[in-house]
Amino acid sequence: MTPISSATAGDRFGRRGFLTSAALGGATIVGASALGALDADAAFAAPAPSLDPAVTETSFVEGRIGAIRGGLLTAASSEGETHRVQLTNATSIWKARPTTADAIEVGDGLYARGVPMPDGSIAADAVWVNIVNLHTTIRGIHRDRFYLSHGNHELVGRTIPETAASYAGGALTSDLSRLRIGQAAQVLGAWRPADDSIDVVRVTVGH
């Protein structure tokens, strides 16, 4: 587990206390989460118990961001609920790649993991913005994009510097030359609300 520490050496906080203090700007947290992995795969992994015994409850929320005020995101979930997600200086943010809060925009979708606060908000440990994980079929391959079908929907997947492929369970590679039209492909990426395309982070075929 990656350790966490505050600006004051020797201080001992529970995770909830850490995040509360961070949300109020009173603490600097260095390092990654005690709540679990932070990579894109973690967004779709089965919930796991917290690695920190100080945290007995972890929450996951999803929704479309309707407002951003400072570090507070307000999102409407697909089930009609309203969630308030507080970013802290410990929050890890993913939007096709690790990024900062400046990359989050109104209209983006979020999937957030964090600790429930007494006011009903969630102090976010990790936020994945616009993340998608789709089972598709490759319909076309161009230099900088794929044409994909997902059910009855046609999608454009854009390649980005981070785009990698996994063939038959092999290690990720930047070599996309073995992708073929007609292949079934699992695509992990970030949705672009502006034009409904996807920045493709990973294409998995033959698994």
CSV table of C-alpha atoms in Angstrom, one decimal:
chain,number,residue,atom,x,y,z
A,1,MET,CA,0.0,0.0,0.0
A,2,THR,CA,1.3,3.4,-0.9
A,3,PRO,CA,1.6,5.5,2.3
A,4,ILE,CA,-0.3,8.7,2.8
A,5,SER,CA,1.0,11.5,4.9
A,6,SER,CA,0.0,15.0,5.9
A,7,ALA,CA,2.0,18.2,6.0
A,8,THR,CA,2.4,17.9,9.7
A,9,ALA,CA,4.8,15.1,10.5
A,10,GLY,CA,3.6,12.7,13.1
A,11,ASP,CA,-0.1,13.6,12.7
A,12,ARG,CA,-2.4,10.6,12.6
A,13,PHE,CA,-5.7,10.9,10.9
A,14,GLY,CA,-8.3,8.4,9.9
A,15,ARG,CA,-8.9,8.3,6.1
A,16,ARG,CA,-12.2,10.1,6.6
A,17,GLY,CA,-10.5,12.8,8.6
A,18,PHE,CA,-7.8,13.1,6.0
A,19,LEU,CA,-10.3,13.6,3.2
A,20,THR,CA,-12.5,16.0,5.3
A,21,SER,CA,-9.4,18.1,6.0
A,22,ALA,CA,-8.3,18.0,2.4
A,23,ALA,CA,-11.8,19.1,1.3
A,24,LEU,CA,-11.5,22.1,3.5
A,25,GLY,CA,-8.0,22.9,2.2
A,26,GLY,CA,-6.4,22.2,5.5
A,27,ALA,CA,-4.2,19.2,4.6
A,28,THR,CA,-1.8,18.1,2.0
A,29,ILE,CA,-2.0,14.5,1.2
A,30,VAL,CA,0.9,12.9,-0.7
A,31,GLY,CA,0.6,9.6,-2.4
A,32,ALA,CA,-2.1,7.4,-3.7
A,33,SER,CA,-5.2,5.9,-2.3
A,34,ALA,CA,-5.8,3.5,0.5
A,35,LEU,CA,-9.2,2.6,-1.0
A,36,GLY,CA,-7.8,0.5,-3.9
A,37,ALA,CA,-6.2,0.8,-7.3
A,38,LEU,CA,-6.5,4.0,-9.3
A,39,ASP,CA,-6.0,2.9,-12.9
A,40,ALA,CA,-8.8,2.7,-15.4
A,41,ASP,CA,-9.4,-1.0,-14.8
A,42,ALA,CA,-10.2,-0.2,-11.2
A,43,ALA,CA,-13.4,1.6,-12.3
A,44,PHE,CA,-14.8,-1.7,-13.5
A,45,ALA,CA,-13.4,-4.0,-10.9
A,46,ALA,CA,-15.6,-5.6,-8.3
A,47,PRO,CA,-15.7,-3.4,-5.2
A,48,ALA,CA,-13.1,-4.5,-2.7
A,49,PRO,CA,-12.7,-3.9,0.9
A,50,SER,CA,-10.8,-0.7,1.8
A,51,LEU,CA,-7.1,-1.2,2.4
A,52,ASP,CA,-7.4,1.3,5.3
A,53,PRO,CA,-9.0,0.0,8.5
A,54,ALA,CA,-10.0,3.6,9.3
A,55,VAL,CA,-12.5,3.5,6.4
A,56,THR,CA,-15.4,1.1,6.9
A,57,GLU,CA,-17.6,2.4,4.1
A,58,THR,CA,-16.7,3.3,0.5
A,59,SER,CA,-19.2,4.7,-2.0
A,60,PHE,CA,-19.4,4.7,-5.7
A,61,VAL,CA,-21.6,7.2,-7.7
A,62,GLU,CA,-22.1,7.9,-11.3
A,63,GLY,CA,-23.8,10.7,-13.2
A,64,ARG,CA,-23.6,13.6,-15.7
A,65,ILE,CA,-22.0,16.7,-14.3
A,66,GLY,CA,-24.3,19.6,-14.2
A,67,ALA,CA,-22.3,22.1,-12.2
A,68,ILE,CA,-18.8,22.7,-11.0
A,69,ARG,CA,-18.3,25.1,-8.1
A,70,GLY,CA,-14.7,25.1,-6.9
A,71,GLY,CA,-13.9,21.5,-6.2
A,72,LEU,CA,-17.5,20.5,-5.8
A,73,LEU,CA,-19.1,18.5,-8.7
A,74,THR,CA,-22.9,18.1,-8.9
A,75,ALA,CA,-24.0,15.2,-11.0
A,76,ALA,CA,-27.3,13.8,-12.0
A,77,SER,CA,-27.3,10.0,-12.0
A,78,SER,CA,-28.9,7.7,-14.5
A,79,GLU,CA,-31.5,6.8,-11.9
A,80,GLY,CA,-32.5,10.4,-11.2
A,81,GLU,CA,-30.5,11.0,-8.1
A,82,THR,CA,-28.3,14.1,-7.5
A,83,HIS,CA,-24.8,13.5,-6.2
A,84,ARG,CA,-22.3,16.0,-4.8
A,85,VAL,CA,-18.7,14.9,-5.2
A,86,GLN,CA,-16.0,16.9,-3.5
A,87,LEU,CA,-12.6,16.8,-5.0
A,88,THR,CA,-9.7,17.0,-2.6
A,89,ASN,CA,-6.0,17.5,-3.1
A,90,ALA,CA,-5.8,13.7,-2.7
A,91,THR,CA,-8.3,12.9,-5.5
A,92,SER,CA,-6.9,11.0,-8.5
A,93,ILE,CA,-8.6,12.0,-11.7
A,94,TRP,CA,-8.6,10.0,-15.0
A,95,LYS,CA,-9.9,11.3,-18.3
A,96,ALA,CA,-8.3,9.1,-20.9
A,97,ARG,CA,-5.1,9.6,-18.9
A,98,PRO,CA,-4.3,10.8,-15.4
A,99,THR,CA,-5.1,14.5,-15.3
A,100,THR,CA,-6.2,17.4,-13.1
A,101,ALA,CA,-9.5,18.9,-12.0
A,102,ASP,CA,-9.1,21.6,-14.7
A,103,ALA,CA,-9.9,18.9,-17.3
A,104,ILE,CA,-13.3,18.3,-15.9
A,105,GLU,CA,-16.2,20.0,-17.7
A,106,VAL,CA,-19.9,20.5,-17.3
A,107,GLY,CA,-21.6,17.8,-19.4
A,108,ASP,CA,-18.9,15.2,-18.7
A,109,GLY,CA,-19.9,11.9,-17.2
A,110,LEU,CA,-18.3,10.8,-14.0
A,111,TYR,CA,-17.8,7.7,-12.0
A,112,ALA,CA,-16.4,8.4,-8.6
A,113,ARG,CA,-15.3,6.4,-5.6
A,114,GLY,CA,-14.9,8.0,-2.2
A,115,VAL,CA,-15.9,8.3,1.4
A,116,PRO,CA,-19.4,9.5,2.5
A,117,MET,CA,-19.3,12.8,4.4
A,118,PRO,CA,-21.8,13.9,7.1
A,119,ASP,CA,-23.4,16.4,4.7
A,120,GLY,CA,-24.3,13.8,2.2
A,121,SER,CA,-21.5,14.6,-0.2
A,122,ILE,CA,-18.7,12.2,-1.2
A,123,ALA,CA,-15.1,13.1,-0.7
A,124,ALA,CA,-13.7,11.5,-3.8
A,125,ASP,CA,-10.7,9.3,-3.7
A,126,ALA,CA,-10.8,8.6,-7.4
A,127,VAL,CA,-12.8,10.1,-10.3
A,128,TRP,CA,-13.0,8.6,-13.7
A,129,VAL,CA,-14.4,11.1,-16.3
A,130,ASN,CA,-16.3,9.9,-19.4
A,131,ILE,CA,-14.9,6.4,-19.0
A,132,VAL,CA,-16.4,3.7,-21.2
A,133,ASN,CA,-15.9,0.0,-21.5
A,134,LEU,CA,-17.6,-1.4,-24.6
A,135,HIS,CA,-17.9,-4.7,-26.4
A,136,THR,CA,-17.7,-3.7,-30.1
A,137,THR,CA,-17.0,-5.0,-33.6
A,138,ILE,CA,-14.3,-3.3,-35.7
A,139,ARG,CA,-15.9,-2.1,-38.9
A,140,GLY,CA,-13.1,0.1,-40.2
A,141,ILE,CA,-9.5,1.0,-39.5
A,142,HIS,CA,-8.0,4.3,-40.5
A,143,ARG,CA,-4.7,5.9,-39.5
A,144,ASP,CA,-6.1,7.9,-36.6
A,145,ARG,CA,-9.4,6.2,-35.9
A,146,PHE,CA,-11.5,3.1,-35.8
A,147,TYR,CA,-15.1,2.6,-36.9
A,148,LEU,CA,-16.9,0.5,-34.4
A,149,SER,CA,-20.3,-1.0,-33.9
A,150,HIS,CA,-21.8,-1.4,-30.5
A,151,GLY,CA,-25.1,-3.1,-30.7
A,152,ASN,CA,-27.1,-1.0,-33.1
A,153,HIS,CA,-24.8,2.0,-32.7
A,154,GLU,CA,-22.0,3.1,-34.9
A,155,LEU,CA,-19.1,4.7,-33.1
A,156,VAL,CA,-15.9,6.5,-34.0
A,157,GLY,CA,-12.9,5.6,-31.8
A,158,ARG,CA,-10.0,8.0,-32.0
A,159,THR,CA,-6.4,6.8,-31.4
A,160,ILE,CA,-4.4,8.9,-29.0
A,161,PRO,CA,-0.8,8.6,-27.8
A,162,GLU,CA,-1.9,6.2,-25.1
A,163,THR,CA,-3.8,3.8,-27.4
A,164,ALA,CA,-2.6,0.2,-26.9
A,165,ALA,CA,-3.8,-3.2,-27.9
A,166,SER,CA,-3.8,-6.6,-26.3
A,167,TYR,CA,-3.9,-9.6,-28.5
A,168,ALA,CA,-5.3,-12.9,-27.1
A,169,GLY,CA,-4.5,-11.9,-23.6
A,170,GLY,CA,-0.9,-10.8,-24.4
A,171,ALA,CA,0.8,-7.7,-23.0
A,172,LEU,CA,-0.3,-4.3,-24.1
A,173,THR,CA,1.5,-3.0,-27.1
A,174,SER,CA,1.4,0.2,-29.1
A,175,ASP,CA,1.4,-1.9,-32.3
A,176,LEU,CA,-2.1,-1.7,-33.7
A,177,SER,CA,-1.2,-3.3,-37.0
A,178,ARG,CA,-2.7,-6.7,-36.0
A,179,LEU,CA,-6.2,-5.4,-35.6
A,180,ARG,CA,-8.6,-6.5,-38.3
A,181,ILE,CA,-11.9,-5.5,-39.6
A,182,GLY,CA,-14.6,-7.8,-38.4
A,183,GLN,CA,-12.9,-8.6,-35.1
A,184,ALA,CA,-14.8,-8.5,-31.8
A,185,ALA,CA,-13.0,-5.9,-29.7
A,186,GLN,CA,-13.4,-4.7,-26.1
A,187,VAL,CA,-12.7,-1.0,-26.0
A,188,LEU,CA,-11.7,1.0,-22.9
A,189,GLY,CA,-11.6,4.7,-23.4
A,190,ALA,CA,-13.0,8.1,-22.7
A,191,TRP,CA,-16.2,9.4,-24.4
A,192,ARG,CA,-16.1,12.8,-26.1
A,193,PRO,CA,-19.5,14.5,-25.4
A,194,ALA,CA,-18.9,17.1,-28.1
A,195,ASP,CA,-19.1,14.7,-31.0
A,196,ASP,CA,-20.0,11.4,-29.3
A,197,SER,CA,-16.7,9.7,-30.3
A,198,ILE,CA,-14.3,7.9,-28.0
A,199,ASP,CA,-10.7,8.4,-27.2
A,200,VAL,CA,-9.4,4.8,-27.3
A,201,VAL,CA,-7.1,3.8,-24.5
A,202,ARG,CA,-7.1,0.1,-25.0
A,203,VAL,CA,-8.4,-2.4,-27.6
A,204,THR,CA,-8.5,-6.0,-26.5
A,205,VAL,CA,-9.1,-8.7,-29.1
A,206,GLY,CA,-9.0,-12.5,-29.2
A,207,HIS,CA,-9.6,-12.9,-25.5
